[in-house]
């Protein structure tokens, strides 16, 4: 089987995770020159129901477009964590929004205040998805911040582009601080 890297962004409809997954997949395909498949799933209502997007990355053609064992799980709320945690492989990276996820099944995780960072940087919770993408770039090393930033330009008008790029950079800064204080592989405090 071809080596794969699997990422799932999970949360609720309205948190922008489907868009974040599309931006992540596009950035990887266009700028990192890797093979990528992105799929999405959400409830019938637009907001409030469970939503997720899976991104599968490989150096070679992807022969099976569904996730098998996640390398990374981003959970933007408690329900998302509860529904998806068992799909994370042993030793995988779990990233949670510390302001919205309180009951943790493990201490081996990355806990960042993603929504609070978005509010602090942009005065809006909306770009928490971009804060998460910035953190993912740092923790996964599958995509550069520059590739994500270039891809954002094709998805947002000028007034929203600036806000989302600030959020992206803030997420990366927060993740870099977190890595310097507690490298992956160590239990989080």
PDB file of C-alpha atoms in Angstrom:
ATOM      1  CA  UNK A   1       0.000   0.000   0.000  1.00  0.00           C
ATOM      2  CA  UNK A   2       1.181   3.519  -0.842  1.00  0.00           C
ATOM      3  CA  UNK A   3       2.244   5.556   2.235  1.00  0.00           C
ATOM      4  CA  UNK A   4      -0.518   7.981   3.163  1.00  0.00           C
ATOM      5  CA  UNK A   5      -0.957  10.842   5.586  1.00  0.00           C
ATOM      6  CA  UNK A   6      -4.528  11.298   6.797  1.00  0.00           C
ATOM      7  CA  UNK A   7      -5.963  14.443   8.401  1.00  0.00           C
ATOM      8  CA  UNK A   8      -9.521  14.969   9.675  1.00  0.00           C
ATOM      9  CA  UNK A   9     -10.949  18.373  10.561  1.00  0.00           C
ATOM     10  CA  UNK A  10     -14.072  17.893  12.672  1.00  0.00           C
ATOM     11  CA  UNK A  11     -16.569  20.149  14.381  1.00  0.00           C
ATOM     12  CA  UNK A  12     -20.025  21.561  13.733  1.00  0.00           C
ATOM     13  CA  UNK A  13     -21.616  22.979  10.625  1.00  0.00           C
ATOM     14  CA  UNK A  14     -20.921  26.707  10.540  1.00  0.00           C
ATOM     15  CA  UNK A  15     -17.352  26.456  11.858  1.00  0.00           C
ATOM     16  CA  UNK A  16     -15.926  26.554   8.334  1.00  0.00           C
ATOM     17  CA  UNK A  17     -14.151  23.216   8.437  1.00  0.00           C
ATOM     18  CA  UNK A  18     -15.298  22.079   4.996  1.00  0.00           C
ATOM     19  CA  UNK A  19     -13.836  25.276   3.512  1.00  0.00           C
ATOM     20  CA  UNK A  20     -10.664  24.800   5.569  1.00  0.00           C
ATOM     21  CA  UNK A  21     -10.327  21.253   4.227  1.00  0.00           C
ATOM     22  CA  UNK A  22     -10.749  22.427   0.650  1.00  0.00           C
ATOM     23  CA  UNK A  23      -8.116  25.147   1.156  1.00  0.00           C
ATOM     24  CA  UNK A  24      -5.724  22.661   2.771  1.00  0.00           C
ATOM     25  CA  UNK A  25      -6.143  20.118  -0.043  1.00  0.00           C
ATOM     26  CA  UNK A  26      -5.766  22.774  -2.732  1.00  0.00           C
ATOM     27  CA  UNK A  27      -2.609  24.197  -1.147  1.00  0.00           C
ATOM     28  CA  UNK A  28      -1.040  20.740  -0.911  1.00  0.00           C
ATOM     29  CA  UNK A  29      -1.921  19.815  -4.500  1.00  0.00           C
ATOM     30  CA  UNK A  30      -0.886  23.107  -6.102  1.00  0.00           C
ATOM     31  CA  UNK A  31       2.138  24.177  -4.058  1.00  0.00           C
ATOM     32  CA  UNK A  32       3.471  21.042  -2.371  1.00  0.00           C
ATOM     33  CA  UNK A  33       2.958  18.984  -5.563  1.00  0.00           C
ATOM     34  CA  UNK A  34       1.582  15.957  -3.706  1.00  0.00           C
ATOM     35  CA  UNK A  35      -1.400  13.796  -4.483  1.00  0.00           C
ATOM     36  CA  UNK A  36      -4.389  14.665  -2.334  1.00  0.00           C
ATOM     37  CA  UNK A  37      -8.012  13.615  -1.902  1.00  0.00           C
ATOM     38  CA  UNK A  38     -10.498  15.660   0.101  1.00  0.00           C
ATOM     39  CA  UNK A  39     -13.932  14.398   1.156  1.00  0.00           C
ATOM     40  CA  UNK A  40     -16.567  15.895   3.416  1.00  0.00           C
ATOM     41  CA  UNK A  41     -19.561  14.901   5.471  1.00  0.00           C
ATOM     42  CA  UNK A  42     -22.106  16.938   7.393  1.00  0.00           C
ATOM     43  CA  UNK A  43     -25.647  16.726   8.729  1.00  0.00           C
ATOM     44  CA  UNK A  44     -28.664  17.854   6.731  1.00  0.00           C
ATOM     45  CA  UNK A  45     -28.863  21.186   8.545  1.00  0.00           C
ATOM     46  CA  UNK A  46     -26.309  23.835   7.697  1.00  0.00           C
ATOM     47  CA  UNK A  47     -25.331  24.853  11.228  1.00  0.00           C
ATOM     48  CA  UNK A  48     -24.870  23.017  14.480  1.00  0.00           C
ATOM     49  CA  UNK A  49     -24.742  19.425  13.265  1.00  0.00           C
ATOM     50  CA  UNK A  50     -21.589  17.345  13.061  1.00  0.00           C
ATOM     51  CA  UNK A  51     -19.325  18.044  10.116  1.00  0.00           C
ATOM     52  CA  UNK A  52     -15.983  16.687   9.063  1.00  0.00           C
ATOM     53  CA  UNK A  53     -13.596  16.776   6.177  1.00  0.00           C
ATOM     54  CA  UNK A  54     -10.863  14.251   5.501  1.00  0.00           C
ATOM     55  CA  UNK A  55      -7.696  15.037   3.581  1.00  0.00           C
ATOM     56  CA  UNK A  56      -5.512  12.165   2.390  1.00  0.00           C
ATOM     57  CA  UNK A  57      -2.007  13.051   1.197  1.00  0.00           C
ATOM     58  CA  UNK A  58       0.518  10.888  -0.632  1.00  0.00           C
ATOM     59  CA  UNK A  59       3.635  11.140  -2.775  1.00  0.00           C
ATOM     60  CA  UNK A  60       1.998   8.663  -5.170  1.00  0.00           C
ATOM     61  CA  UNK A  61      -1.479   8.187  -6.628  1.00  0.00           C
ATOM     62  CA  UNK A  62      -4.062   7.473  -3.931  1.00  0.00           C
ATOM     63  CA  UNK A  63      -5.794   4.170  -4.589  1.00  0.00           C
ATOM     64  CA  UNK A  64      -8.412   4.348  -1.818  1.00  0.00           C
ATOM     65  CA  UNK A  65     -10.075   7.743  -1.161  1.00  0.00           C
ATOM     66  CA  UNK A  66     -11.383   7.088   2.378  1.00  0.00           C
ATOM     67  CA  UNK A  67      -9.579   7.472   5.690  1.00  0.00           C
ATOM     68  CA  UNK A  68      -8.268   4.290   7.267  1.00  0.00           C
ATOM     69  CA  UNK A  69      -6.268   5.470  10.315  1.00  0.00           C
ATOM     70  CA  UNK A  70      -5.966   9.196  10.967  1.00  0.00           C
ATOM     71  CA  UNK A  71      -2.512  10.671  11.489  1.00  0.00           C
ATOM     72  CA  UNK A  72      -4.099  13.937  12.684  1.00  0.00           C
ATOM     73  CA  UNK A  73      -7.474  14.721  14.189  1.00  0.00           C
ATOM     74  CA  UNK A  74      -8.571  18.311  14.746  1.00  0.00           C
ATOM     75  CA  UNK A  75     -11.602  18.526  17.030  1.00  0.00           C
ATOM     76  CA  UNK A  76     -13.180  21.964  17.247  1.00  0.00           C
ATOM     77  CA  UNK A  77     -15.754  20.918  19.877  1.00  0.00           C
ATOM     78  CA  UNK A  78     -16.529  18.137  22.324  1.00  0.00           C
ATOM     79  CA  UNK A  79     -18.987  16.288  20.098  1.00  0.00           C
ATOM     80  CA  UNK A  80     -16.436  16.197  17.269  1.00  0.00           C
ATOM     81  CA  UNK A  81     -13.837  14.686  19.593  1.00  0.00           C
ATOM     82  CA  UNK A  82     -16.293  12.133  20.960  1.00  0.00           C
ATOM     83  CA  UNK A  83     -17.402  11.051  17.460  1.00  0.00           C
ATOM     84  CA  UNK A  84     -13.948  10.852  15.865  1.00  0.00           C
ATOM     85  CA  UNK A  85     -11.317  10.028  18.499  1.00  0.00           C
ATOM     86  CA  UNK A  86     -11.343   6.274  17.887  1.00  0.00           C
ATOM     87  CA  UNK A  87     -10.351   6.869  14.234  1.00  0.00           C
ATOM     88  CA  UNK A  88      -7.027   8.415  15.328  1.00  0.00           C
ATOM     89  CA  UNK A  89      -4.178   5.938  15.058  1.00  0.00           C
ATOM     90  CA  UNK A  90      -1.942   5.211  18.028  1.00  0.00           C
ATOM     91  CA  UNK A  91       0.677   7.938  18.168  1.00  0.00           C
ATOM     92  CA  UNK A  92      -1.393  10.251  15.947  1.00  0.00           C
ATOM     93  CA  UNK A  93      -1.659  13.975  16.608  1.00  0.00           C
ATOM     94  CA  UNK A  94      -4.813  15.153  18.378  1.00  0.00           C
ATOM     95  CA  UNK A  95      -5.437  18.911  18.217  1.00  0.00           C
ATOM     96  CA  UNK A  96      -8.355  20.377  20.160  1.00  0.00           C
ATOM     97  CA  UNK A  97      -9.821  23.829  20.686  1.00  0.00           C
ATOM     98  CA  UNK A  98      -9.176  24.171  24.414  1.00  0.00           C
ATOM     99  CA  UNK A  99     -12.057  26.599  24.839  1.00  0.00           C
ATOM    100  CA  UNK A 100     -14.626  24.149  23.435  1.00  0.00           C
ATOM    101  CA  UNK A 101     -13.249  20.706  24.353  1.00  0.00           C
ATOM    102  CA  UNK A 102     -13.113  19.922  28.073  1.00  0.00           C
ATOM    103  CA  UNK A 103     -13.403  16.126  28.446  1.00  0.00           C
ATOM    104  CA  UNK A 104     -10.172  14.728  27.066  1.00  0.00           C
ATOM    105  CA  UNK A 105      -9.639  10.993  26.472  1.00  0.00           C
ATOM    106  CA  UNK A 106      -5.865  11.348  26.669  1.00  0.00           C
ATOM    107  CA  UNK A 107      -3.203  13.738  27.867  1.00  0.00           C
ATOM    108  CA  UNK A 108      -1.214  13.155  24.667  1.00  0.00           C
ATOM    109  CA  UNK A 109      -2.572  16.063  22.643  1.00  0.00           C
ATOM    110  CA  UNK A 110      -2.179  19.607  21.450  1.00  0.00           C
ATOM    111  CA  UNK A 111      -4.644  21.909  23.183  1.00  0.00           C
ATOM    112  CA  UNK A 112      -4.856  25.409  21.718  1.00  0.00           C
ATOM    113  CA  UNK A 113      -7.468  28.127  22.288  1.00  0.00           C
ATOM    114  CA  UNK A 114      -8.249  28.336  18.551  1.00  0.00           C
ATOM    115  CA  UNK A 115     -11.488  30.315  18.827  1.00  0.00           C
ATOM    116  CA  UNK A 116     -10.035  32.681  21.429  1.00  0.00           C
ATOM    117  CA  UNK A 117      -7.007  33.319  19.215  1.00  0.00           C
ATOM    118  CA  UNK A 118      -9.347  34.183  16.324  1.00  0.00           C
ATOM    119  CA  UNK A 119     -11.259  36.590  18.566  1.00  0.00           C
ATOM    120  CA  UNK A 120      -8.079  38.202  19.912  1.00  0.00           C
ATOM    121  CA  UNK A 121      -6.551  38.709  16.467  1.00  0.00           C
ATOM    122  CA  UNK A 122      -9.621  39.553  14.375  1.00  0.00           C
ATOM    123  CA  UNK A 123     -12.408  40.391  16.852  1.00  0.00           C
ATOM    124  CA  UNK A 124     -14.423  37.538  15.305  1.00  0.00           C
ATOM    125  CA  UNK A 125     -14.679  33.803  16.058  1.00  0.00           C
ATOM    126  CA  UNK A 126     -15.262  33.019  12.355  1.00  0.00           C
ATOM    127  CA  UNK A 127     -11.617  32.562  11.317  1.00  0.00           C
ATOM    128  CA  UNK A 128     -10.939  29.944  14.017  1.00  0.00           C
ATOM    129  CA  UNK A 129     -10.771  27.514  11.088  1.00  0.00           C
ATOM    130  CA  UNK A 130      -7.851  29.492   9.665  1.00  0.00           C
ATOM    131  CA  UNK A 131      -6.156  29.583  13.075  1.00  0.00           C
ATOM    132  CA  UNK A 132      -6.468  25.786  13.022  1.00  0.00           C
ATOM    133  CA  UNK A 133      -4.925  25.589   9.527  1.00  0.00           C
ATOM    134  CA  UNK A 134      -1.955  27.646  10.683  1.00  0.00           C
ATOM    135  CA  UNK A 135      -1.435  25.264  13.594  1.00  0.00           C
ATOM    136  CA  UNK A 136      -1.831  22.234  11.305  1.00  0.00           C
ATOM    137  CA  UNK A 137       0.869  23.562   8.988  1.00  0.00           C
ATOM    138  CA  UNK A 138       3.301  23.680  11.910  1.00  0.00           C
ATOM    139  CA  UNK A 139       2.398  20.361  13.510  1.00  0.00           C
ATOM    140  CA  UNK A 140       2.030  18.230  10.368  1.00  0.00           C
ATOM    141  CA  UNK A 141       4.727  19.728   8.117  1.00  0.00           C
ATOM    142  CA  UNK A 142       2.578  18.618   5.156  1.00  0.00           C
ATOM    143  CA  UNK A 143       1.967  22.140   3.876  1.00  0.00           C
ATOM    144  CA  UNK A 144       3.762  25.444   4.225  1.00  0.00           C
ATOM    145  CA  UNK A 145       2.206  28.576   5.626  1.00  0.00           C
ATOM    146  CA  UNK A 146       3.095  30.294   2.351  1.00  0.00           C
ATOM    147  CA  UNK A 147       1.131  27.712   0.323  1.00  0.00           C
ATOM    148  CA  UNK A 148      -1.897  28.179   2.559  1.00  0.00           C
ATOM    149  CA  UNK A 149      -1.621  31.958   2.362  1.00  0.00           C
ATOM    150  CA  UNK A 150      -1.461  31.890  -1.454  1.00  0.00           C
ATOM    151  CA  UNK A 151      -4.461  29.568  -1.577  1.00  0.00           C
ATOM    152  CA  UNK A 152      -6.500  31.859   0.687  1.00  0.00           C
ATOM    153  CA  UNK A 153      -6.201  34.598  -1.911  1.00  0.00           C
ATOM    154  CA  UNK A 154      -8.334  32.558  -4.296  1.00  0.00           C
ATOM    155  CA  UNK A 155     -11.108  32.046  -1.745  1.00  0.00           C
ATOM    156  CA  UNK A 156     -11.637  35.434  -0.092  1.00  0.00           C
ATOM    157  CA  UNK A 157     -12.258  39.004  -1.170  1.00  0.00           C
ATOM    158  CA  UNK A 158      -9.737  41.600   0.014  1.00  0.00           C
ATOM    159  CA  UNK A 159     -11.584  42.622   3.204  1.00  0.00           C
ATOM    160  CA  UNK A 160     -11.938  39.013   4.376  1.00  0.00           C
ATOM    161  CA  UNK A 161      -8.551  37.922   3.026  1.00  0.00           C
ATOM    162  CA  UNK A 162      -6.627  40.159   5.431  1.00  0.00           C
ATOM    163  CA  UNK A 163      -8.605  38.869   8.428  1.00  0.00           C
ATOM    164  CA  UNK A 164      -8.130  35.223   7.440  1.00  0.00           C
ATOM    165  CA  UNK A 165      -4.414  35.642   6.764  1.00  0.00           C
ATOM    166  CA  UNK A 166      -3.962  37.234  10.202  1.00  0.00           C
ATOM    167  CA  UNK A 167      -5.759  34.258  11.741  1.00  0.00           C
ATOM    168  CA  UNK A 168      -3.633  31.780   9.764  1.00  0.00           C
ATOM    169  CA  UNK A 169      -0.405  33.428  10.941  1.00  0.00           C
ATOM    170  CA  UNK A 170      -1.647  33.639  14.542  1.00  0.00           C
ATOM    171  CA  UNK A 171      -2.394  29.892  14.511  1.00  0.00           C
ATOM    172  CA  UNK A 172       1.113  29.133  13.258  1.00  0.00           C
ATOM    173  CA  UNK A 173       2.703  31.398  15.903  1.00  0.00           C
ATOM    174  CA  UNK A 174       0.688  29.727  18.655  1.00  0.00           C
ATOM    175  CA  UNK A 175       1.653  26.257  17.431  1.00  0.00           C
ATOM    176  CA  UNK A 176       5.342  27.203  17.227  1.00  0.00           C
ATOM    177  CA  UNK A 177       5.207  28.468  20.813  1.00  0.00           C
ATOM    178  CA  UNK A 178       3.480  25.262  21.855  1.00  0.00           C
ATOM    179  CA  UNK A 179       6.115  23.122  20.134  1.00  0.00           C
ATOM    180  CA  UNK A 180       8.962  24.994  21.773  1.00  0.00           C
ATOM    181  CA  UNK A 181       7.359  24.591  25.200  1.00  0.00           C
ATOM    182  CA  UNK A 182       6.231  20.992  24.723  1.00  0.00           C
ATOM    183  CA  UNK A 183       7.518  19.063  21.677  1.00  0.00           C
ATOM    184  CA  UNK A 184       5.237  16.450  20.175  1.00  0.00           C
ATOM    185  CA  UNK A 185       5.770  13.063  21.682  1.00  0.00           C
ATOM    186  CA  UNK A 186       5.547  14.406  25.209  1.00  0.00           C
ATOM    187  CA  UNK A 187       2.339  14.441  27.152  1.00  0.00           C
ATOM    188  CA  UNK A 188       0.695  17.838  27.219  1.00  0.00           C
ATOM    189  CA  UNK A 189       0.442  19.517  30.597  1.00  0.00           C
TER     190      UNK A 189
END
